[in-house]
mmCIF file with all atom_site columns, N, CA, C and O in Angstrom:
data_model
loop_
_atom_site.group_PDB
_atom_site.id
_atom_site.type_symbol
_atom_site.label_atom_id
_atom_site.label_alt_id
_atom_site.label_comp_id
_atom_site.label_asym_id
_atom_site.label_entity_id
_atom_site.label_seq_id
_atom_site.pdbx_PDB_ins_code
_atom_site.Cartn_x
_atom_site.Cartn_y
_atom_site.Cartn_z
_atom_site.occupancy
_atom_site.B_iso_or_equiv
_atom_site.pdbx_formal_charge
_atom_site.auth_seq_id
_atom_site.auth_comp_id
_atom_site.auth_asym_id
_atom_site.auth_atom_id
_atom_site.pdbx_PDB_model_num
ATOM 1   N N  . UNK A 1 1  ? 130.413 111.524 39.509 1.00 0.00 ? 1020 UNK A N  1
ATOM 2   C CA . UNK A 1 1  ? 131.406 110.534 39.144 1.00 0.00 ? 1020 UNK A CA 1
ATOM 3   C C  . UNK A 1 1  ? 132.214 111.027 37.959 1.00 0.00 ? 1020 UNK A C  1
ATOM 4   O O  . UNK A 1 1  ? 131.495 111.442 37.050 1.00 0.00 ? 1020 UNK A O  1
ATOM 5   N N  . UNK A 1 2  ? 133.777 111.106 37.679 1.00 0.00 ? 1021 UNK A N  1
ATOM 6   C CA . UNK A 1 2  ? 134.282 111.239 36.700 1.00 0.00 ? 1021 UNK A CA 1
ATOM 7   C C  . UNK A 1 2  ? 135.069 109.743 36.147 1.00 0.00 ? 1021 UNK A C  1
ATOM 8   O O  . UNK A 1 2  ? 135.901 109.071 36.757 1.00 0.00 ? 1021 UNK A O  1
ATOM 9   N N  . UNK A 1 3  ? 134.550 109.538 34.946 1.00 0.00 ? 1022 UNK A N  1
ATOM 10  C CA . UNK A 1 3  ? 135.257 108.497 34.608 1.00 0.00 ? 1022 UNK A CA 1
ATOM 11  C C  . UNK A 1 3  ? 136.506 109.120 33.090 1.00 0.00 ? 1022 UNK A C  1
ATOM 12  O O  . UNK A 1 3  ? 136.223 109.779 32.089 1.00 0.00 ? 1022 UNK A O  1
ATOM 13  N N  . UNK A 1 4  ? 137.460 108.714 33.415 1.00 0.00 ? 1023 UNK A N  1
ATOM 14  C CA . UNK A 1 4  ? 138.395 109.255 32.566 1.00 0.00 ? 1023 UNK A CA 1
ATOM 15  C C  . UNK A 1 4  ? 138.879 108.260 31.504 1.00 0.00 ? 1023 UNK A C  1
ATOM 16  O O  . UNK A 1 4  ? 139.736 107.521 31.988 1.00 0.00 ? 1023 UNK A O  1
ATOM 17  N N  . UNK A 1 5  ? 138.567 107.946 29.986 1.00 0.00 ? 1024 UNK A N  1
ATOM 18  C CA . UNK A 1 5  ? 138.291 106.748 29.087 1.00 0.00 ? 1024 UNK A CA 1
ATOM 19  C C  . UNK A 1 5  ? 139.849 107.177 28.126 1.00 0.00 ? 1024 UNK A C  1
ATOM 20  O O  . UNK A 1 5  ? 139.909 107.607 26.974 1.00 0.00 ? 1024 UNK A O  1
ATOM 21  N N  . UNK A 1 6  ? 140.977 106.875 29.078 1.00 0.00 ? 1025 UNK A N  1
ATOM 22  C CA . UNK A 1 6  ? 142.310 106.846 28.109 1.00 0.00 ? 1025 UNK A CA 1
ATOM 23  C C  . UNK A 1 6  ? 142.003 105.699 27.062 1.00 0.00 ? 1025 UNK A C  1
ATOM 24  O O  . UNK A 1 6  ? 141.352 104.739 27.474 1.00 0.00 ? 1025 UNK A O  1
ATOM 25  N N  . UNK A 1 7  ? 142.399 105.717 25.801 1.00 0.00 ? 1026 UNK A N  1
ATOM 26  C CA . UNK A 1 7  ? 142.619 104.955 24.627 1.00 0.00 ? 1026 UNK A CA 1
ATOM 27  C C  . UNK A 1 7  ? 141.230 104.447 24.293 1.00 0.00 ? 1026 UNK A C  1
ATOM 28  O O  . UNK A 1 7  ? 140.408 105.359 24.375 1.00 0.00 ? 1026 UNK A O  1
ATOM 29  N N  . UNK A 1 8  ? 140.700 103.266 23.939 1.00 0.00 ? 1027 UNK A N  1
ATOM 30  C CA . UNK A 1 8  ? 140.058 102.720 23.378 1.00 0.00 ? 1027 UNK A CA 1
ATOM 31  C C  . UNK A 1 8  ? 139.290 102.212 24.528 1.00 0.00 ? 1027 UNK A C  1
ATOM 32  O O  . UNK A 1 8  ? 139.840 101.719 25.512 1.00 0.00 ? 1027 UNK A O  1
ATOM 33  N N  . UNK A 1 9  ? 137.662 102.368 24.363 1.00 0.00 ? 1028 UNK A N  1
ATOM 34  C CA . UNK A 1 9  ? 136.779 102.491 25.738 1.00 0.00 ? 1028 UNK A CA 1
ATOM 35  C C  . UNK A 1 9  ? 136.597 101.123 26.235 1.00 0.00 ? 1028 UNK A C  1
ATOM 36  O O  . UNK A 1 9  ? 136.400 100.156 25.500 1.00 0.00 ? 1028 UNK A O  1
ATOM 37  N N  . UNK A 1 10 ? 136.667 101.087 27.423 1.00 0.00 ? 1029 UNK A N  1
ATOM 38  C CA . UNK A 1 10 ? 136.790 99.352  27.895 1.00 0.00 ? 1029 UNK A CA 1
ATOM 39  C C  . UNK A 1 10 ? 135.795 99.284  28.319 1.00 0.00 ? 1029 UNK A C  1
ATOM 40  O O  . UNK A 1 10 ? 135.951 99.777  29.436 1.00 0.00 ? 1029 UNK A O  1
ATOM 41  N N  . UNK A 1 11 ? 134.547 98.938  28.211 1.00 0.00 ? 1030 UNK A N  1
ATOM 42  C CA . UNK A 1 11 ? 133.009 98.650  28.950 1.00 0.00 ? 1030 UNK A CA 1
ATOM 43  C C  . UNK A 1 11 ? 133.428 97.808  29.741 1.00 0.00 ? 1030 UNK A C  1
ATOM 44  O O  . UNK A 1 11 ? 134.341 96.999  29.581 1.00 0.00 ? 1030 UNK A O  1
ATOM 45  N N  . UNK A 1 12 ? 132.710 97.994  30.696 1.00 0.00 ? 1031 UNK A N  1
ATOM 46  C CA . UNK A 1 12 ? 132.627 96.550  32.072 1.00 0.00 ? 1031 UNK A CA 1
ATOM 47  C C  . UNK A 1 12 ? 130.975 96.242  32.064 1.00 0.00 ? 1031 UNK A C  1
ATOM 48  O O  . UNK A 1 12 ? 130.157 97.161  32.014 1.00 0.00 ? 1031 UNK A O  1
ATOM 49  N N  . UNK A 1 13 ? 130.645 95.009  32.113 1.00 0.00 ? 1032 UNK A N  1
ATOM 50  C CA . UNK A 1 13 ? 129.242 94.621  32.535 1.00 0.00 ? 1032 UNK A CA 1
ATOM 51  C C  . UNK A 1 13 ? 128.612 95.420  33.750 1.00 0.00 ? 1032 UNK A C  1
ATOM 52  O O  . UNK A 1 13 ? 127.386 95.511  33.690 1.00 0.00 ? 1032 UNK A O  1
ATOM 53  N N  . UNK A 1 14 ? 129.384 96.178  35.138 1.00 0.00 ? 1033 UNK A N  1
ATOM 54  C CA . UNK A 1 14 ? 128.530 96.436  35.695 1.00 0.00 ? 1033 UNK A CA 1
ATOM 55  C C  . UNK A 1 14 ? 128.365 98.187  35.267 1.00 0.00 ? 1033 UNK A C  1
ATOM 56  O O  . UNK A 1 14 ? 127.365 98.699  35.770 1.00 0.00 ? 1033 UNK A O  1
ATOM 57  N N  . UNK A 1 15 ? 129.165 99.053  34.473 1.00 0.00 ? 1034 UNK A N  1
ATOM 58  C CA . UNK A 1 15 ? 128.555 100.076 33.746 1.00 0.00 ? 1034 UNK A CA 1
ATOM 59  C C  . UNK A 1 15 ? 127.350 99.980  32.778 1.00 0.00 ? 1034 UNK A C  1
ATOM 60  O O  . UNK A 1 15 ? 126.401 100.762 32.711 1.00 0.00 ? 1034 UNK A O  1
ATOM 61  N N  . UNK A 1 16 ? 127.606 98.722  31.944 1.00 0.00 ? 1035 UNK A N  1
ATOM 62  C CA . UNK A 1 16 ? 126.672 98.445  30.694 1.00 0.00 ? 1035 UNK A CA 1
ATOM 63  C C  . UNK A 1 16 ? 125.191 98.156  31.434 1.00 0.00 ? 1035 UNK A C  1
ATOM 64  O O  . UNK A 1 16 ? 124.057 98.243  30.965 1.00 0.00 ? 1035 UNK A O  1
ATOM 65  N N  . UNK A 1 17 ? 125.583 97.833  32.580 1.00 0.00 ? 1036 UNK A N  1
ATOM 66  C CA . UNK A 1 17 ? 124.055 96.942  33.288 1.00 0.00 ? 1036 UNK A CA 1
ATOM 67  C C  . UNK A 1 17 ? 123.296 97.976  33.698 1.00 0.00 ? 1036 UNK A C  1
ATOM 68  O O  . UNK A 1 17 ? 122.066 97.993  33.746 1.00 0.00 ? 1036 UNK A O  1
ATOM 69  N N  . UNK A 1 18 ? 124.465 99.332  34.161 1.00 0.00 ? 1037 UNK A N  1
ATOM 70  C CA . UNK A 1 18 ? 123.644 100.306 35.122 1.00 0.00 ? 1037 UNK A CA 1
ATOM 71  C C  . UNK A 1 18 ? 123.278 101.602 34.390 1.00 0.00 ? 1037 UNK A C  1
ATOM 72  O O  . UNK A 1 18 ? 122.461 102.409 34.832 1.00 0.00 ? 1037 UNK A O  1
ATOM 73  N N  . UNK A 1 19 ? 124.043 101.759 33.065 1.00 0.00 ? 1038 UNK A N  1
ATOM 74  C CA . UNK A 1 19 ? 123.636 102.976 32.336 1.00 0.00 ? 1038 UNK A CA 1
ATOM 75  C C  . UNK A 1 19 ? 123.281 102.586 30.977 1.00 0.00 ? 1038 UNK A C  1
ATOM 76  O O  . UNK A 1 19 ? 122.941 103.491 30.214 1.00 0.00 ? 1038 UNK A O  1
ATOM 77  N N  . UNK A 1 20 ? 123.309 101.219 30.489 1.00 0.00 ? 1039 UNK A N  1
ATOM 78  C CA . UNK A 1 20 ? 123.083 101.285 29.442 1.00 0.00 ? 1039 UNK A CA 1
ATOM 79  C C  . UNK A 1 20 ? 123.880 101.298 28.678 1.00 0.00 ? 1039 UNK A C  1
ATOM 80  O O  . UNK A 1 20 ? 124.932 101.195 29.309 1.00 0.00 ? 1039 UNK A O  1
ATOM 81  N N  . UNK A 1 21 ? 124.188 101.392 27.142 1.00 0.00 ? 1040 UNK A N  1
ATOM 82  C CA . UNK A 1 21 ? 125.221 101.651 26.065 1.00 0.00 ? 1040 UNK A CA 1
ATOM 83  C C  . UNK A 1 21 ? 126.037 103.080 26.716 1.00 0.00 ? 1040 UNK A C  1
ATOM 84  O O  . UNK A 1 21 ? 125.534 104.140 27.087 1.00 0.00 ? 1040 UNK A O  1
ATOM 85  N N  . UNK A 1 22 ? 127.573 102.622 26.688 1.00 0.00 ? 1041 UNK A N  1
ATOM 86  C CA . UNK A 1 22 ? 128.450 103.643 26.360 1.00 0.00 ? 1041 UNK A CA 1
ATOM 87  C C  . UNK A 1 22 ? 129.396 104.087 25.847 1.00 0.00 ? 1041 UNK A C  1
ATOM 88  O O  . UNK A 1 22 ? 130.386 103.400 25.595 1.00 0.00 ? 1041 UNK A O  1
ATOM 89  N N  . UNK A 1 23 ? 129.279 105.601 25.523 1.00 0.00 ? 1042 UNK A N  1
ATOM 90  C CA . UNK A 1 23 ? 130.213 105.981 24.707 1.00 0.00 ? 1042 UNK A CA 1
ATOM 91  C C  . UNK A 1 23 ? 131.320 107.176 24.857 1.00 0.00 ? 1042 UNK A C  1
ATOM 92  O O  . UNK A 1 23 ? 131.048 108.201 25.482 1.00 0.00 ? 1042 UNK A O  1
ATOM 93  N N  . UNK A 1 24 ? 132.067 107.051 24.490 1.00 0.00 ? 1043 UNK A N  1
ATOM 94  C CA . UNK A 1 24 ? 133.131 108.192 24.885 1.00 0.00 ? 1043 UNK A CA 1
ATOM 95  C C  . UNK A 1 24 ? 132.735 109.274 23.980 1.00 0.00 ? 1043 UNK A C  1
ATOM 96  O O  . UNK A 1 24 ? 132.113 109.070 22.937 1.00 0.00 ? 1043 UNK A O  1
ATOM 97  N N  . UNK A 1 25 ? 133.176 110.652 24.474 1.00 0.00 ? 1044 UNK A N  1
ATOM 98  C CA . UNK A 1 25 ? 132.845 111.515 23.652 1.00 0.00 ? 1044 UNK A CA 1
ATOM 99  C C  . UNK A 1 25 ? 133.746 111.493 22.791 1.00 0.00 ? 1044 UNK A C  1
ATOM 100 O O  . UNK A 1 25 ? 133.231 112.190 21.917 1.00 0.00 ? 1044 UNK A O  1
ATOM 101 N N  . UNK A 1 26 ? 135.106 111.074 22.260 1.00 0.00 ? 1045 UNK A N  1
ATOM 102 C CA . UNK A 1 26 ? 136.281 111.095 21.396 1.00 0.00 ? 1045 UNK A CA 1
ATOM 103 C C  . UNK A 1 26 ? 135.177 110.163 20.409 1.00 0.00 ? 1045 UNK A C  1
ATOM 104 O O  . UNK A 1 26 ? 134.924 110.571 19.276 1.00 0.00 ? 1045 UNK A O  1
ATOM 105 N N  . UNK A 1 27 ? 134.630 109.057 20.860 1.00 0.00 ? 1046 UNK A N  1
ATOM 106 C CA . UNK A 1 27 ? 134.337 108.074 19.621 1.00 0.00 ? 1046 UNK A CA 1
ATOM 107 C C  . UNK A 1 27 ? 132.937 109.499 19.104 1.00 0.00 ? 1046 UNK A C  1
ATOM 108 O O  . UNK A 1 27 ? 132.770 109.488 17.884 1.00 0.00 ? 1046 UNK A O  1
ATOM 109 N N  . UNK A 1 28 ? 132.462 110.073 19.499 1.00 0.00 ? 1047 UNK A N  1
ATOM 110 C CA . UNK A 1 28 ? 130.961 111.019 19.414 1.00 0.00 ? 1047 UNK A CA 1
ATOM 111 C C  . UNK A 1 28 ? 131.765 111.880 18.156 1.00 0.00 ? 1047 UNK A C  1
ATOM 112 O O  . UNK A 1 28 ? 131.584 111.761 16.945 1.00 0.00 ? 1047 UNK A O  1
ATOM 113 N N  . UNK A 1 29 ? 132.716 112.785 18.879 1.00 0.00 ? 1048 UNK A N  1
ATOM 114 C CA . UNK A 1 29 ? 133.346 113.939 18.519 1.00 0.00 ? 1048 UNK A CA 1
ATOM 115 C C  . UNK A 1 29 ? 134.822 114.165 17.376 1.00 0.00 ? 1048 UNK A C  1
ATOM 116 O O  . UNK A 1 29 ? 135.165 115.037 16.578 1.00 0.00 ? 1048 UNK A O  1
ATOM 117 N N  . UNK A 1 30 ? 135.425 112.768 17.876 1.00 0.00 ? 1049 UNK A N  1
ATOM 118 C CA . UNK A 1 30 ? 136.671 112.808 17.030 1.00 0.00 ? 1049 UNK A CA 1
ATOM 119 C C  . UNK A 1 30 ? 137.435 114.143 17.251 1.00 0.00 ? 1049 UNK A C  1
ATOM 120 O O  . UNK A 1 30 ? 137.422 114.616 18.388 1.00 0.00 ? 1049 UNK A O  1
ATOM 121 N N  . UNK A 1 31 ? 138.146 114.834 16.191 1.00 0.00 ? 1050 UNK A N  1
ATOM 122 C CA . UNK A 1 31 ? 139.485 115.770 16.816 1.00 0.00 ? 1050 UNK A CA 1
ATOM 123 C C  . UNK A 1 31 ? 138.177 117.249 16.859 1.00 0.00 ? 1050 UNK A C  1
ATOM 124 O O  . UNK A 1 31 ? 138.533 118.346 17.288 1.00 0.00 ? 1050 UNK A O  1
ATOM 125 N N  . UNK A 1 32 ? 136.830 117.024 16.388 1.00 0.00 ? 1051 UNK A N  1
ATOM 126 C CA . UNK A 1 32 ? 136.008 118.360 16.320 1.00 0.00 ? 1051 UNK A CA 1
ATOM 127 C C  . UNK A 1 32 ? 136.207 118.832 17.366 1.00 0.00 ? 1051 UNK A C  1
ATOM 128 O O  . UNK A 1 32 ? 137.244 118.515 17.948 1.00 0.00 ? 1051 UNK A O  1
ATOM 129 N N  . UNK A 1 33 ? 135.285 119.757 17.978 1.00 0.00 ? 1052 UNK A N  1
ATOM 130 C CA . UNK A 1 33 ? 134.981 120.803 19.007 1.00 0.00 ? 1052 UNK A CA 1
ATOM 131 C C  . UNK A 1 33 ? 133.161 120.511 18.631 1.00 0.00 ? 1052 UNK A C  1
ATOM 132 O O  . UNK A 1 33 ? 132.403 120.430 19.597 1.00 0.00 ? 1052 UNK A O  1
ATOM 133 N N  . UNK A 1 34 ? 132.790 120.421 17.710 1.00 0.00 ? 1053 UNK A N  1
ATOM 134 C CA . UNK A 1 34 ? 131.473 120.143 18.350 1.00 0.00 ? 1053 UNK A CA 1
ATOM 135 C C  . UNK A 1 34 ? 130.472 119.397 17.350 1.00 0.00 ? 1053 UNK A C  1
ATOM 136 O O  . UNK A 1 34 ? 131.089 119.108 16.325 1.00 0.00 ? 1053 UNK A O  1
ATOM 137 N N  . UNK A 1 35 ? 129.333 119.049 17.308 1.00 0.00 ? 1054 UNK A N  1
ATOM 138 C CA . UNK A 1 35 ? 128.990 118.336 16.620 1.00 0.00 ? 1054 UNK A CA 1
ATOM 139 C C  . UNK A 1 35 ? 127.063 118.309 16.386 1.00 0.00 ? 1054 UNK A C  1
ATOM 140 O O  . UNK A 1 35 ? 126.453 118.539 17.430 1.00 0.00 ? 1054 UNK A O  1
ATOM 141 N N  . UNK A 1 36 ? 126.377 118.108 15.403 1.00 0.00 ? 1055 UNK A N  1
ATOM 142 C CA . UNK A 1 36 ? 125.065 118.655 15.298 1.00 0.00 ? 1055 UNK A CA 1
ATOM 143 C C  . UNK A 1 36 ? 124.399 117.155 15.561 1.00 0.00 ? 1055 UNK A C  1
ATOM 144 O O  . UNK A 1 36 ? 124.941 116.189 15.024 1.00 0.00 ? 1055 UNK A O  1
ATOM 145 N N  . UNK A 1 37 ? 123.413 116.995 16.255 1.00 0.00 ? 1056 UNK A N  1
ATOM 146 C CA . UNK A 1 37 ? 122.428 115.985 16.727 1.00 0.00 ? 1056 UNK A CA 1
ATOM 147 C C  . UNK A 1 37 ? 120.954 115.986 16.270 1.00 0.00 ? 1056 UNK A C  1
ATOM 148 O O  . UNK A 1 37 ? 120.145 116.563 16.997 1.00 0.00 ? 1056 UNK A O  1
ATOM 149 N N  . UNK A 1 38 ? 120.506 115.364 15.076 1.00 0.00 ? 1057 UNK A N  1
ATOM 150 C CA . UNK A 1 38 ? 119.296 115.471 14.857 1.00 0.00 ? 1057 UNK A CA 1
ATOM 151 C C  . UNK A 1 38 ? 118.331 114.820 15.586 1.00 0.00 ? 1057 UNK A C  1
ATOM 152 O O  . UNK A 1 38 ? 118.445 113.601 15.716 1.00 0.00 ? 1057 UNK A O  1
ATOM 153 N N  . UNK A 1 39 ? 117.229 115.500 16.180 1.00 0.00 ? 1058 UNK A N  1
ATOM 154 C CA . UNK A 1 39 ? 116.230 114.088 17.430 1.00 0.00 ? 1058 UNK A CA 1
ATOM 155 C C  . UNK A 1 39 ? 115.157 114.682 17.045 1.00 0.00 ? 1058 UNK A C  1
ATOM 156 O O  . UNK A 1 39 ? 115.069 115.906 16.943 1.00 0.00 ? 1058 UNK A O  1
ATOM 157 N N  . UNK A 1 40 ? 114.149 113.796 16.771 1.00 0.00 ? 1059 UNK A N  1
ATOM 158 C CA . UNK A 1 40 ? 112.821 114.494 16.400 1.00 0.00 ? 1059 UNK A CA 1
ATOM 159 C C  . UNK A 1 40 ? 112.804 115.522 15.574 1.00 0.00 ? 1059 UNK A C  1
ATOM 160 O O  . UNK A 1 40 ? 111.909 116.335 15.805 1.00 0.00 ? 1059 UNK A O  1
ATOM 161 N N  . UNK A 1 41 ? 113.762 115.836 14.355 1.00 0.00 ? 1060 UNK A N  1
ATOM 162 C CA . UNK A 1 41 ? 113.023 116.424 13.668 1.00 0.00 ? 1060 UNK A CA 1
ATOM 163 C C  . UNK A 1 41 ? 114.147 117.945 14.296 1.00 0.00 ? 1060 UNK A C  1
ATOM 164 O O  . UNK A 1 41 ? 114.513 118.894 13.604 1.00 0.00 ? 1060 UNK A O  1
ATOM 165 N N  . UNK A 1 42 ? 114.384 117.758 15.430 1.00 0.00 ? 1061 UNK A N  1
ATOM 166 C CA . UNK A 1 42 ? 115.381 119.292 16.022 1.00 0.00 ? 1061 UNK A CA 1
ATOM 167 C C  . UNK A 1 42 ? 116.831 118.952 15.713 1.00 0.00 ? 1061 UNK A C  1
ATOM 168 O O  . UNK A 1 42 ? 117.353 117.837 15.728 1.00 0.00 ? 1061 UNK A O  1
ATOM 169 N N  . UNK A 1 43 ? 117.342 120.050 15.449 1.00 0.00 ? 1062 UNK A N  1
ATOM 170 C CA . UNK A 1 43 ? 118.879 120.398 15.600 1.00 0.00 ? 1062 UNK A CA 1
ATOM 171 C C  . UNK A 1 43 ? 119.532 120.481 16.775 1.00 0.00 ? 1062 UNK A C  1
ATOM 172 O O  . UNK A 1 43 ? 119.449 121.684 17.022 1.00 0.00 ? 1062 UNK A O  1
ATOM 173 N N  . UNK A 1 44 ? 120.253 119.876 17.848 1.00 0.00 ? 1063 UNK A N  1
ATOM 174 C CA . UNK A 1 44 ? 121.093 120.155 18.850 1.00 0.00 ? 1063 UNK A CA 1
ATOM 175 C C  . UNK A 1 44 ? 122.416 120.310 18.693 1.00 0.00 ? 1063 UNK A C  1
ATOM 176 O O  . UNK A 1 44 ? 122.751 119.506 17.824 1.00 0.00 ? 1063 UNK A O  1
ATOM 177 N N  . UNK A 1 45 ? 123.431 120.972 19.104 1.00 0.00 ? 1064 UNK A N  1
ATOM 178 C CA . UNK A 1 45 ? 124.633 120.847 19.019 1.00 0.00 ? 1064 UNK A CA 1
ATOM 179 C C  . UNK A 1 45 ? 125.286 120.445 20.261 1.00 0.00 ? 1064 UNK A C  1
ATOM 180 O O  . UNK A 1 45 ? 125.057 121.094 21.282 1.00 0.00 ? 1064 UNK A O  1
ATOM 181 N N  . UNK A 1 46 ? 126.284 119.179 20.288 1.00 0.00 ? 1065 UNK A N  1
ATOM 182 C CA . UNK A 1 46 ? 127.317 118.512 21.241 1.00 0.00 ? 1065 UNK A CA 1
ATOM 183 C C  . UNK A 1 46 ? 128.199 119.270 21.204 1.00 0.00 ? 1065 UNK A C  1
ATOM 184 O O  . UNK A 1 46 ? 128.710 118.851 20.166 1.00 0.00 ? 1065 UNK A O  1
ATOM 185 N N  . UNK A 1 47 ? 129.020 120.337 21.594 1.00 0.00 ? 1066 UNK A N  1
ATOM 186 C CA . UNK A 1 47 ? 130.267 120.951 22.260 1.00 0.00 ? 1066 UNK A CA 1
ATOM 187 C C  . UNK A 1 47 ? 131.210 120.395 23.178 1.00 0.00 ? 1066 UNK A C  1
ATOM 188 O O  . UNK A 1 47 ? 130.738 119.654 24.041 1.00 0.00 ? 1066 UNK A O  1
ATOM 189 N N  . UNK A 1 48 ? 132.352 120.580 23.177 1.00 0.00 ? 1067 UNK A N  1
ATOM 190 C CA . UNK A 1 48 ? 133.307 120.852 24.025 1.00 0.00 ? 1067 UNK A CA 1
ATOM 191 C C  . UNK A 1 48 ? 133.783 122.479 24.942 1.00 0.00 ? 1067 UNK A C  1
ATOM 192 O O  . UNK A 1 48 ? 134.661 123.077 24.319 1.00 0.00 ? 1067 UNK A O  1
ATOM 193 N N  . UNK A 1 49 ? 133.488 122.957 25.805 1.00 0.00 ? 1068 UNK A N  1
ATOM 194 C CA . UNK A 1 49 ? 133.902 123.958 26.531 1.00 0.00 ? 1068 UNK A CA 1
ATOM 195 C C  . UNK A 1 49 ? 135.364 124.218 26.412 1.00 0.00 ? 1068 UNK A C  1
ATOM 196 O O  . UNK A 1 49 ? 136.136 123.339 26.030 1.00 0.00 ? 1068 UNK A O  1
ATOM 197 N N  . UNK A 1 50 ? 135.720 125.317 26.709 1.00 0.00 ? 1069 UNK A N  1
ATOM 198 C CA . UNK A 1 50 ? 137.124 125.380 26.770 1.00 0.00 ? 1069 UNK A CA 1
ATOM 199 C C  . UNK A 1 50 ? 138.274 124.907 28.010 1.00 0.00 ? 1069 UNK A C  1
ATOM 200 O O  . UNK A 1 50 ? 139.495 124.790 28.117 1.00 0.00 ? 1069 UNK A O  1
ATOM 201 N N  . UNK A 1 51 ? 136.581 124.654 29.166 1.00 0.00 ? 1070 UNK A N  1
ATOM 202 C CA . UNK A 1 51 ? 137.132 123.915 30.247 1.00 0.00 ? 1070 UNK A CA 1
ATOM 203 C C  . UNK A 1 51 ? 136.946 122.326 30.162 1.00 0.00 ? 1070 UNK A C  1
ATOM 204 O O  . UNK A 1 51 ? 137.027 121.673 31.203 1.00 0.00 ? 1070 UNK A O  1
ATOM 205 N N  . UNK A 1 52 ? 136.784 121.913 29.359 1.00 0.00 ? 1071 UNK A N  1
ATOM 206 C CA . UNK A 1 52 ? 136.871 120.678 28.423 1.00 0.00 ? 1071 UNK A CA 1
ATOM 207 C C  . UNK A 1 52 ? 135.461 120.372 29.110 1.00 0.00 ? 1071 UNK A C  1
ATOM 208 O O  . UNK A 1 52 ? 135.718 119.329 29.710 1.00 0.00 ? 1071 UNK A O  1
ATOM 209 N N  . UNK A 1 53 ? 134.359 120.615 29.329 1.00 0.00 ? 1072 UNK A N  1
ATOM 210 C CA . UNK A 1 53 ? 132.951 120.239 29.925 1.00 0.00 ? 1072 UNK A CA 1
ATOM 211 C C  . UNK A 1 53 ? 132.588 120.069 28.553 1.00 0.00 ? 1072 UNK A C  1
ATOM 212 O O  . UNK A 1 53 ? 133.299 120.428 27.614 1.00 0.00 ? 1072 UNK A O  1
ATOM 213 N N  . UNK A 1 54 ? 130.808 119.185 28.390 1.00 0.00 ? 1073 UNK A N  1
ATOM 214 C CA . UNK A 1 54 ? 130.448 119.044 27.383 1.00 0.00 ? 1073 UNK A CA 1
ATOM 215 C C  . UNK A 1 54 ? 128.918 119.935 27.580 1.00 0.00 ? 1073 UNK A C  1
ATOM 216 O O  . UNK A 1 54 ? 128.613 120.218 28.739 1.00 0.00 ? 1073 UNK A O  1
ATOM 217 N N  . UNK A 1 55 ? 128.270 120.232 26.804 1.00 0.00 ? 1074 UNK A N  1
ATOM 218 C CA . UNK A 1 55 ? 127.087 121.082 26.806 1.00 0.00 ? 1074 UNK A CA 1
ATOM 219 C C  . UNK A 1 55 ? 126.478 120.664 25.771 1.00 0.00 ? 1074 UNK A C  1
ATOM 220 O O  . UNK A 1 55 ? 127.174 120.377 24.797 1.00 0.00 ? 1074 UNK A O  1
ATOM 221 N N  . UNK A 1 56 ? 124.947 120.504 25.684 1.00 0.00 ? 1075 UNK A N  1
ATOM 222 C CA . UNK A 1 56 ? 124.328 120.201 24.266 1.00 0.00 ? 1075 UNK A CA 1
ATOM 223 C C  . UNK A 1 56 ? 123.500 121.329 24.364 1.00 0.00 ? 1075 UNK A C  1
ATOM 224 O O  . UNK A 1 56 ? 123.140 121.612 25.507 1.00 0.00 ? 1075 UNK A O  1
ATOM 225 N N  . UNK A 1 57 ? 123.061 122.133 23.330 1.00 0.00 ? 1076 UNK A N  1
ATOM 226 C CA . UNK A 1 57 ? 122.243 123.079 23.563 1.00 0.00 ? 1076 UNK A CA 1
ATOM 227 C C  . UNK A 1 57 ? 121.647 123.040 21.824 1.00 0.00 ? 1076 UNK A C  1
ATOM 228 O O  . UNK A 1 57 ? 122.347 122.862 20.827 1.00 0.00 ? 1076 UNK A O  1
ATOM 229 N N  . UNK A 1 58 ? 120.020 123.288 21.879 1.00 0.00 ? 1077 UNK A N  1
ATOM 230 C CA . UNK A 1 58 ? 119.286 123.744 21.063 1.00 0.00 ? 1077 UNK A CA 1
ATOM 231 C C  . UNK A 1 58 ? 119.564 124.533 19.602 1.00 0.00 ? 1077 UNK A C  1
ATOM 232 O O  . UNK A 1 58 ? 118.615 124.920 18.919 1.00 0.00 ? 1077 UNK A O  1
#
């Protein structure tokens, strides 16, 4: 599924019902390219690709 979130993210009840909280990566990322995720104690980094894909890696 691609969902494409122009401007300011509009939740609908039946996304919120079926995945839970969501978020755009603009609200995650802002104008960066990538961003560090602390979980347990580990470092991950959130990226942007240059093919605009997202990747989290270790």
């Amino acid at each position: 599924m691609n969902f494409d979130f122009k401007g300011p993210l509009q939740e609908s009840h039946c996304l919120t019902k079926s995945w839970g909280k969501v978020i755009s990566s603009t609200t995650l990322l802002g104008q960066d390219k990538s961003i560090v995720i602390l979980h347990d104690g580990q470092r991950y980094t959130l990226s942007i690709t240059k093919l605009r894909k997202l990747i989290l890696t270790k």
